[in-house]
Coordinates of C-alpha atoms and ligand atoms in Angstrom, one line a residue:
X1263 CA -91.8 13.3 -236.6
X1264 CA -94.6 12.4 -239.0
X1265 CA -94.0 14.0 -242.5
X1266 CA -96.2 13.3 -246.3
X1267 CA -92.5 13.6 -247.7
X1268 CA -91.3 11.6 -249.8
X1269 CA -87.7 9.2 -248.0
X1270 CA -85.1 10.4 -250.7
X1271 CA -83.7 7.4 -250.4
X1272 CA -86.3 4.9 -251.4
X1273 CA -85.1 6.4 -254.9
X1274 CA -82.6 4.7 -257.4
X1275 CA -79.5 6.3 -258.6
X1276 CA -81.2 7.1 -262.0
X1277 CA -84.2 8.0 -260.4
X1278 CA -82.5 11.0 -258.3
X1279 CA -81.3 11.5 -261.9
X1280 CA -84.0 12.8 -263.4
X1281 CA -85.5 14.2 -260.8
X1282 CA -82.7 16.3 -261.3
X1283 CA -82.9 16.4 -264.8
X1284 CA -86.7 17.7 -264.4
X1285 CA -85.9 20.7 -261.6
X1286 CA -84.0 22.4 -264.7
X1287 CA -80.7 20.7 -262.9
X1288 CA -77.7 18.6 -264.3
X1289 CA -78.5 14.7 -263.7
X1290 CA -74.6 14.6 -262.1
X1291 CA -76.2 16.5 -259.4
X1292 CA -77.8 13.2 -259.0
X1293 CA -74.8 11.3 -258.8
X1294 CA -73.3 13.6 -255.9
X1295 CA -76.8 13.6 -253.9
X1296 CA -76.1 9.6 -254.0
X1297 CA -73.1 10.1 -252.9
X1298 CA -74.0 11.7 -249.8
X1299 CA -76.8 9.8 -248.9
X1300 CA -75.0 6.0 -249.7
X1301 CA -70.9 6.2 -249.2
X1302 CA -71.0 9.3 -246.9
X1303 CA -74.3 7.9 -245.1
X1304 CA -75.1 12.1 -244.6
X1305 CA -77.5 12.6 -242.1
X1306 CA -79.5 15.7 -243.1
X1307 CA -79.5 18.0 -246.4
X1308 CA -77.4 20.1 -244.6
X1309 CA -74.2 17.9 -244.6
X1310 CA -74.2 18.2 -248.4
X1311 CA -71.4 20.9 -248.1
X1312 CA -70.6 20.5 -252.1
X1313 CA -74.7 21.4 -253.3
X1314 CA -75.6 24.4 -253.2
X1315 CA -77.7 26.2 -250.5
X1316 CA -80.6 26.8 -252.6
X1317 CA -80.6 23.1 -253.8
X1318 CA -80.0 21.9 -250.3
X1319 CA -83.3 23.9 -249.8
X1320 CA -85.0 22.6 -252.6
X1321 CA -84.2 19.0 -251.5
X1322 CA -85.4 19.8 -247.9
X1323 CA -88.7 20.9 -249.3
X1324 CA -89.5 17.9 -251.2
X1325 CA -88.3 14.8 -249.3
X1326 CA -86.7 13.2 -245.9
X1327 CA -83.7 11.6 -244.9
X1328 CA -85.7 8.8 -242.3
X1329 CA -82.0 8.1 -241.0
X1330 CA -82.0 5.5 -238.0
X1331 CA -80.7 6.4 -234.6
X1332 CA -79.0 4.6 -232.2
X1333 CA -81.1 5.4 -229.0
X1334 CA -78.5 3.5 -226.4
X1335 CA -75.3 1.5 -226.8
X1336 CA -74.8 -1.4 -224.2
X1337 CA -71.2 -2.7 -223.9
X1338 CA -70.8 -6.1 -222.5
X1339 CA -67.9 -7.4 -220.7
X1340 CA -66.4 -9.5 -223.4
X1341 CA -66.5 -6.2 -225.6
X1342 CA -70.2 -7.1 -227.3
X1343 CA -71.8 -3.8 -228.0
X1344 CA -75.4 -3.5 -228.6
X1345 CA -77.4 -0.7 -230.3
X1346 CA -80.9 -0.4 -229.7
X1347 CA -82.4 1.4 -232.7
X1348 CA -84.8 4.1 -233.3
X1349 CA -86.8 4.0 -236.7
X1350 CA -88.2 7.1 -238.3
X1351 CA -91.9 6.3 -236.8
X1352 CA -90.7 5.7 -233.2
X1353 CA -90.2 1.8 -233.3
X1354 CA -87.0 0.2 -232.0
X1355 CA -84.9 -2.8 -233.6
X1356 CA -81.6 -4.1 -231.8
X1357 CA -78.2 -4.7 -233.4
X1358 CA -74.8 -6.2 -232.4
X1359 CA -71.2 -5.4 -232.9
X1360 CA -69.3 -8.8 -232.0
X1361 CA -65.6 -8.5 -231.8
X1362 CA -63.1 -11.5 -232.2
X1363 CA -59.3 -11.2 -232.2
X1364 CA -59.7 -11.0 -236.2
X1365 CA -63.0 -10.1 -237.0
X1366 CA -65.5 -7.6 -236.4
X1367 CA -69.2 -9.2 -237.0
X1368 CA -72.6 -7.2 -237.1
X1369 CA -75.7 -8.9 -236.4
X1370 CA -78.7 -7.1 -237.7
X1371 CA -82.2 -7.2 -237.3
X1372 CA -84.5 -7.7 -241.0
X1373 CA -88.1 -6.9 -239.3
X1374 CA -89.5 -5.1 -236.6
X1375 CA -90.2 -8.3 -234.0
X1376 CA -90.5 -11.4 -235.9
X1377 CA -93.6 -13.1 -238.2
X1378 CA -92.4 -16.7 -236.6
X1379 CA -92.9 -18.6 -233.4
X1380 CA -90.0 -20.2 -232.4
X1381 CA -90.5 -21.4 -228.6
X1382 CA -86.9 -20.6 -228.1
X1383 CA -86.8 -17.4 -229.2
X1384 CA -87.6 -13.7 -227.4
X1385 CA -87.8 -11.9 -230.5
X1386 CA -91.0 -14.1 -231.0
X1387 CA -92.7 -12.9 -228.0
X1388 CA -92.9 -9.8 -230.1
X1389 CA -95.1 -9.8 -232.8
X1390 CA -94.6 -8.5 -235.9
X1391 CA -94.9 -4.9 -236.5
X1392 CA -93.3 -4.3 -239.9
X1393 CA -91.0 -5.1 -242.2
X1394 CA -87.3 -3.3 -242.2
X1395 CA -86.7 -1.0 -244.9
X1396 CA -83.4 -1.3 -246.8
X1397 CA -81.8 1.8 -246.2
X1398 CA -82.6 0.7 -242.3
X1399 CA -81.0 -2.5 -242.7
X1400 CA -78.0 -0.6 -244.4
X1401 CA -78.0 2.4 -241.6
X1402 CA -77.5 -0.3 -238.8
X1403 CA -74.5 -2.0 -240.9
X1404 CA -73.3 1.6 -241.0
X1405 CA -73.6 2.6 -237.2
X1406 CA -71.7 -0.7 -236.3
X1407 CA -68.8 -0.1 -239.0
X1408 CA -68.5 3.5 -237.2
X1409 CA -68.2 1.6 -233.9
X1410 CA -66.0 -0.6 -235.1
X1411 CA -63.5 1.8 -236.4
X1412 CA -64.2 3.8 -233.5
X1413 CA -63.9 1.3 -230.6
X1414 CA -61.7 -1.8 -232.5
X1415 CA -60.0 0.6 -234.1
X1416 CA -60.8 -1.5 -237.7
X1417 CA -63.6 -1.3 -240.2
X1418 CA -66.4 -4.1 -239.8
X1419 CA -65.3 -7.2 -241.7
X1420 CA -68.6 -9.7 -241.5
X1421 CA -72.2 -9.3 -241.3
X1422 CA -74.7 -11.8 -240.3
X1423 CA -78.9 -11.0 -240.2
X1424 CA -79.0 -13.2 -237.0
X1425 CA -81.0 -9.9 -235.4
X1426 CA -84.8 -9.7 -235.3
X1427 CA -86.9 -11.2 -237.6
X1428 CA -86.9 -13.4 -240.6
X1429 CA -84.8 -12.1 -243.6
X1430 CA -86.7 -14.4 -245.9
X1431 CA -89.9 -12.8 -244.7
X1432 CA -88.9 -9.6 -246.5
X1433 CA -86.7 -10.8 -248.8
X1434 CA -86.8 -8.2 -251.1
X1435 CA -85.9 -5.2 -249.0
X1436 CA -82.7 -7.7 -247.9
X1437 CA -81.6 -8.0 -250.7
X1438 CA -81.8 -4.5 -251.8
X1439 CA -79.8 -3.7 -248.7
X1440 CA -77.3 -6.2 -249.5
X1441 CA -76.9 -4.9 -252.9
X1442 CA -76.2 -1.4 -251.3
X1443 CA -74.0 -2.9 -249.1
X1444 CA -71.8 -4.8 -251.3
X1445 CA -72.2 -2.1 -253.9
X1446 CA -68.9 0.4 -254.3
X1447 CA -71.5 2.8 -254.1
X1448 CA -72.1 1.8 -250.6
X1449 CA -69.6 -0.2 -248.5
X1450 CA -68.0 -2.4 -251.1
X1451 CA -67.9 -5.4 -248.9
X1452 CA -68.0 -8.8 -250.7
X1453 CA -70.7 -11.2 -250.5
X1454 CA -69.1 -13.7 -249.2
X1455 CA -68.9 -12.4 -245.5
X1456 CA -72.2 -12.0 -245.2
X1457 CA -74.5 -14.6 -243.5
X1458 CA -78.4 -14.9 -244.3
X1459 CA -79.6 -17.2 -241.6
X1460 CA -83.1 -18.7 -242.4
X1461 CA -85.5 -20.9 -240.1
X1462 CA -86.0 -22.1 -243.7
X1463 CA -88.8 -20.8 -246.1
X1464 CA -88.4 -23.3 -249.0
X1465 CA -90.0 -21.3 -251.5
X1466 CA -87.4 -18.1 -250.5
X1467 CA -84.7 -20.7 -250.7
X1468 CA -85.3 -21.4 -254.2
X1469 CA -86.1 -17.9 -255.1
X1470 CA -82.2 -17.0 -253.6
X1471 CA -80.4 -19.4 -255.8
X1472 CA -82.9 -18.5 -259.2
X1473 CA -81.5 -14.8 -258.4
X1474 CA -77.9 -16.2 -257.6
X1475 CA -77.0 -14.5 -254.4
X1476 CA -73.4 -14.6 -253.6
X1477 CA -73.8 -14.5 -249.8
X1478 CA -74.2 -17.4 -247.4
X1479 CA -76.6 -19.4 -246.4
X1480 CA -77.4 -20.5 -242.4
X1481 CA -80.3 -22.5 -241.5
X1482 CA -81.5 -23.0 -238.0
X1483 CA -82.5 -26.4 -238.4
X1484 CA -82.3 -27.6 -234.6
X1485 CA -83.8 -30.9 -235.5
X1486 CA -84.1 -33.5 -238.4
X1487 CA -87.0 -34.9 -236.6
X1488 CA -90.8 -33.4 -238.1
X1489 CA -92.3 -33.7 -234.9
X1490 CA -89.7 -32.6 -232.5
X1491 CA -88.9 -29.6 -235.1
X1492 CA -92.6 -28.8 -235.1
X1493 CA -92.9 -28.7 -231.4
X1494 CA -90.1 -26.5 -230.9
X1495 CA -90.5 -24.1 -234.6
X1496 CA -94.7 -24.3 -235.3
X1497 CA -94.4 -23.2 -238.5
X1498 CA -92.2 -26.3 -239.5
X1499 CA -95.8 -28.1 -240.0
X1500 CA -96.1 -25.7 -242.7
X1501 CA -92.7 -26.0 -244.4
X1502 CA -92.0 -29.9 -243.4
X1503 CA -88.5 -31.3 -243.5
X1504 CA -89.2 -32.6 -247.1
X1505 CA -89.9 -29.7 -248.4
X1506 CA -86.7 -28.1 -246.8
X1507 CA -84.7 -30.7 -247.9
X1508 CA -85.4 -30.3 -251.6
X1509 CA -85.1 -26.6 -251.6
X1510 CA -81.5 -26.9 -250.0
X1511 CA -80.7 -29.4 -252.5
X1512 CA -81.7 -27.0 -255.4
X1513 CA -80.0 -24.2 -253.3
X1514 CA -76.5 -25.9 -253.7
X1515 CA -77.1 -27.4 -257.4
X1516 CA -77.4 -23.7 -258.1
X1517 CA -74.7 -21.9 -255.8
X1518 CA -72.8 -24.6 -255.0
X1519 CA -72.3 -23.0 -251.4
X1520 CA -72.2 -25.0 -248.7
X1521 CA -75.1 -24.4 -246.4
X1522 CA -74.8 -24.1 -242.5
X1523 CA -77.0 -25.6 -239.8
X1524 CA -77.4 -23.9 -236.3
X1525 CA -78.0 -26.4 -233.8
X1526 CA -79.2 -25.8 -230.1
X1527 CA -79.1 -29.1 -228.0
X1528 CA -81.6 -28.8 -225.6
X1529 CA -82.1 -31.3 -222.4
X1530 CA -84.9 -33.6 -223.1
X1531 CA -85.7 -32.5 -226.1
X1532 CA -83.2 -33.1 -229.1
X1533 CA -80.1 -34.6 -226.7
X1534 CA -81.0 -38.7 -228.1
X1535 CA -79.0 -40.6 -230.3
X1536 CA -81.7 -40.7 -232.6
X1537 CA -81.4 -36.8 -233.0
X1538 CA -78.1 -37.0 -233.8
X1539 CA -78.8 -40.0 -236.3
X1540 CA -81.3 -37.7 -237.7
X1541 CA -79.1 -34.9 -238.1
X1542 CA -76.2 -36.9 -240.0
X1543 CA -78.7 -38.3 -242.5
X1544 CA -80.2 -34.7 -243.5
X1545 CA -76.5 -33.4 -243.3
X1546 CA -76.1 -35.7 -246.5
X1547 CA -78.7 -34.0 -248.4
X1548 CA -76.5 -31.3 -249.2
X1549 CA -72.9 -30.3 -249.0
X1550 CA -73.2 -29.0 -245.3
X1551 CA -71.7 -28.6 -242.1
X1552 CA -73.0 -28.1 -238.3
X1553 CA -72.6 -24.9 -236.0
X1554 CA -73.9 -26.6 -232.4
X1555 CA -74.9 -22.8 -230.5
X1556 CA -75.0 -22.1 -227.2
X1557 CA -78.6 -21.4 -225.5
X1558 CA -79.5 -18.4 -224.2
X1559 CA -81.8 -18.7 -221.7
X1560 CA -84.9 -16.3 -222.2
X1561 CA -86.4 -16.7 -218.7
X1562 CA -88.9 -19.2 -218.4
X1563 CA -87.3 -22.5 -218.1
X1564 CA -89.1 -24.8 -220.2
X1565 CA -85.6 -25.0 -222.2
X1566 CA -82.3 -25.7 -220.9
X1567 CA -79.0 -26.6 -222.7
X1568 CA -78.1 -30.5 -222.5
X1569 CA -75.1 -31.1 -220.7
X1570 CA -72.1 -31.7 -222.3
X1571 CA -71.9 -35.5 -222.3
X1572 CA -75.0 -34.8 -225.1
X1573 CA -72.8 -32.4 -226.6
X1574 CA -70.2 -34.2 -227.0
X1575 CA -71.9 -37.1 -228.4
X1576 CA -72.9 -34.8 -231.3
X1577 CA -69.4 -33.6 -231.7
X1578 CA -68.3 -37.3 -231.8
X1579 CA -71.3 -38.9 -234.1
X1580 CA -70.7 -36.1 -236.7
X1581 CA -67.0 -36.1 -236.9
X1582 CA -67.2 -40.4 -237.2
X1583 CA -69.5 -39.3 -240.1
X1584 CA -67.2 -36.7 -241.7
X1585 CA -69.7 -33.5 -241.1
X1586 CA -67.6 -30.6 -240.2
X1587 CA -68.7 -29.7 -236.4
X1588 CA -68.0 -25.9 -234.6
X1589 CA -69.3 -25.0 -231.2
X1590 CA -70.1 -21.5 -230.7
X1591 CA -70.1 -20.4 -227.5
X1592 CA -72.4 -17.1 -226.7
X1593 CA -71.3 -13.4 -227.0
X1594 CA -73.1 -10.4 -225.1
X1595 CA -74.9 -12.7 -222.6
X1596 CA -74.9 -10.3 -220.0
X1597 CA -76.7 -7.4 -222.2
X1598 CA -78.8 -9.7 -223.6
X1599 CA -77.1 -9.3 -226.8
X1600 CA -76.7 -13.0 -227.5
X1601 CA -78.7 -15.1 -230.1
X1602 CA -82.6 -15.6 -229.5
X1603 CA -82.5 -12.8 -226.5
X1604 CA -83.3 -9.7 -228.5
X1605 CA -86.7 -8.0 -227.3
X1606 CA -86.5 -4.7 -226.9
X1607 CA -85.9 -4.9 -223.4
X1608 CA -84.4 -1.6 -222.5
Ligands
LIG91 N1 -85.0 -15.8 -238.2 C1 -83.7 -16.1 -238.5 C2 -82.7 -15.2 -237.9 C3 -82.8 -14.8 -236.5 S1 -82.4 -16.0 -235.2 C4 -83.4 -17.6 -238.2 O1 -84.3 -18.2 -237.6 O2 -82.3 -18.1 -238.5 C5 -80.7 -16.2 -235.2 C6 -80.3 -17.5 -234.7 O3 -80.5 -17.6 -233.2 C7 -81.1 -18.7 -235.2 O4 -80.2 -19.8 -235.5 C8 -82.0 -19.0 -234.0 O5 -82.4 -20.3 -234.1 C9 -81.0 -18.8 -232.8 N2 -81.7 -18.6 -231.6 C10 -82.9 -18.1 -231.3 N3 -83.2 -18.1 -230.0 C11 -82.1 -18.6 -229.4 C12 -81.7 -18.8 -228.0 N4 -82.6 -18.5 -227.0 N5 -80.5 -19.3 -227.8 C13 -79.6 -19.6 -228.8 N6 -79.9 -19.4 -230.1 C14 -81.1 -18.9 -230.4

């Protein structure tokens, strides 16, 4: 539904406040209209049981609640669940709910498709439409917490923007919908189990560890090699290596968090020795370790996972060089829910 009003909750807390403070009203009423649009995520005016009629009215008048809705849930086999998302102007984002033994994660999406063009990658076969608002960002964290508790029968414990899109790309709308998250005003989770994972914007880099984000830092790095990286991620030839590098290095001098590299190794194109050799030596730039993912095919072929004797020489070149190594095996593959496959399919 197309409306001129005005999303309620693109306003600050002191900003509700006086708007308050200006209909002749008390500025707590401020405080309680918060309330009910951030902790109790309330859907519609009408959920504010504790305002009054007449200021529910008032409130209806003058502004929208452009809540998200979750248009379809898919549930995999190994318990994935994935929501595809309608935005307020008819758009769709996707978002994951993946279940361990002792965690719940949500992966969510930062834009609408993705402003990047990694080969790899379906989300890039969309272009960009627009950046995510925070409160969107925020409503999908919700929705999966509510599955959680529903479903896993526990609240949501990490979060990781591995979704659509580029979080650095619209850094400041993540940021505000981290601070909403980790606020007590919101969902009072800590920082620290919450993932931003980067193709690497060096200048964003910097900018994070200037502002002194507590979260964590992933980079999808899936080669140390300029020319095989740019063949793979075209806009490396725009944000070399070197220039990565350096803003990692500032990243920990300032944070001192240890940054994560996702690594796919694909057959015939990163599966050498001299990848790995390339790998270690970049490792050393920063305090660092190596998450080696699992590919998920997104249908035409021209990439396919190196067999395991390449994987385990990775395994056994980092280990020899004291680089902490995981494997992470996919989640969701069936739904296409798994890393790289969101596209708005359904
Ligand atoms: N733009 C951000 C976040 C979204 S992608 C980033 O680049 O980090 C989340 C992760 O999935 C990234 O590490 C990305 O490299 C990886 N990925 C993308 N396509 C994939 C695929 N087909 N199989 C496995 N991982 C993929």
């Amino acid at each position: 539904m197309k409306t001129d009003k005005k999303d309620i909750r693109a306003l600050t807390k002191d900003q509700l406040r006086t708007f308050f403070v200006e209909q002749g009203d008390k500025a707590f009423r401020g405080n309680q209209v918060y309330e009910w649009l951030w902790q109790k995520s309330a859907h519609s005016f009408e959920d504010m049981t504790n305002i009054s009629l007449k200021t529910r009215q008032m409130l209806q008048d003058n502004f929208v609640i452009n809540h998200i809705r979750v248009d379809q849930m898919q549930r995999s086999s190994d318990g994935t669940i994935k929501n595809a998302v309608r935005l307020h102007d008819d758009l769709v984002v996707e978002s994951v709910l993946i279940p361990t033994d002792t965690r719940t994660t949500a992966c969510v999406s930062s834009q609408v498709g993705c402003s990047l063009d990694c080969k790899f990658c379906a989300t890039a076969r969309l272009k960009r439409m627009r950046n995510l608002n925070p409160d969107e960002i925020y409503d999908q964290v919700v929705a999966i917490d509510n599955e959680s508790r529903l479903y896993y029968d526990r609240p949501l414990s990490n979060i990781v923007f591995m979704g659509m899109g580029e979080p650095l790309m619209n850094y400041k709308n993540v940021l505000k919908a981290i601070d909403k998250i980790t606020s007590d005003e919101g969902l009072g989770m800590s920082p620290k189990r919450i993932v931003v994972s980067t193709s690497g914007v060096p200048k964003m880099i910097k900018k994070m560890a200037d502002d002194g984000v507590k979260f964590k830092l992933a980079v999808s790095l899936h080669s140390a090699i300029d020319e095989v990286r740019t063949s793979i991620m075209p806009f490396n030839a725009t944000f070399p290596l070197t220039d990565l590098r350096e803003a990692l290095q500032y990243w920990y001098s300032k944070t001192k968090n240890r940054i994560t590299y996702e690594y796919v190794v694909w057959d015939g194109i990163n599966d050498k020795r001299k990848d790995v050799d390339a790998l270690v030596e970049f490792c050393k730039f920063a305090p660092s370790k190596v998450n080696l993912i699992e590919y998920n095919p997104i249908d035409d072929g021209m990439f396919q996972q190196a067999n395991s004797k390449a994987l385990d020489m990775y395994v056994s070149v980092l280990e020899a060089n004291n680089i902490t190594v995981t494997v992470r095996r996919s989640r969701g593959k069936d739904i296409d829910a798994a890393c790289g496959q969101l596209a708005n399919k359904s």
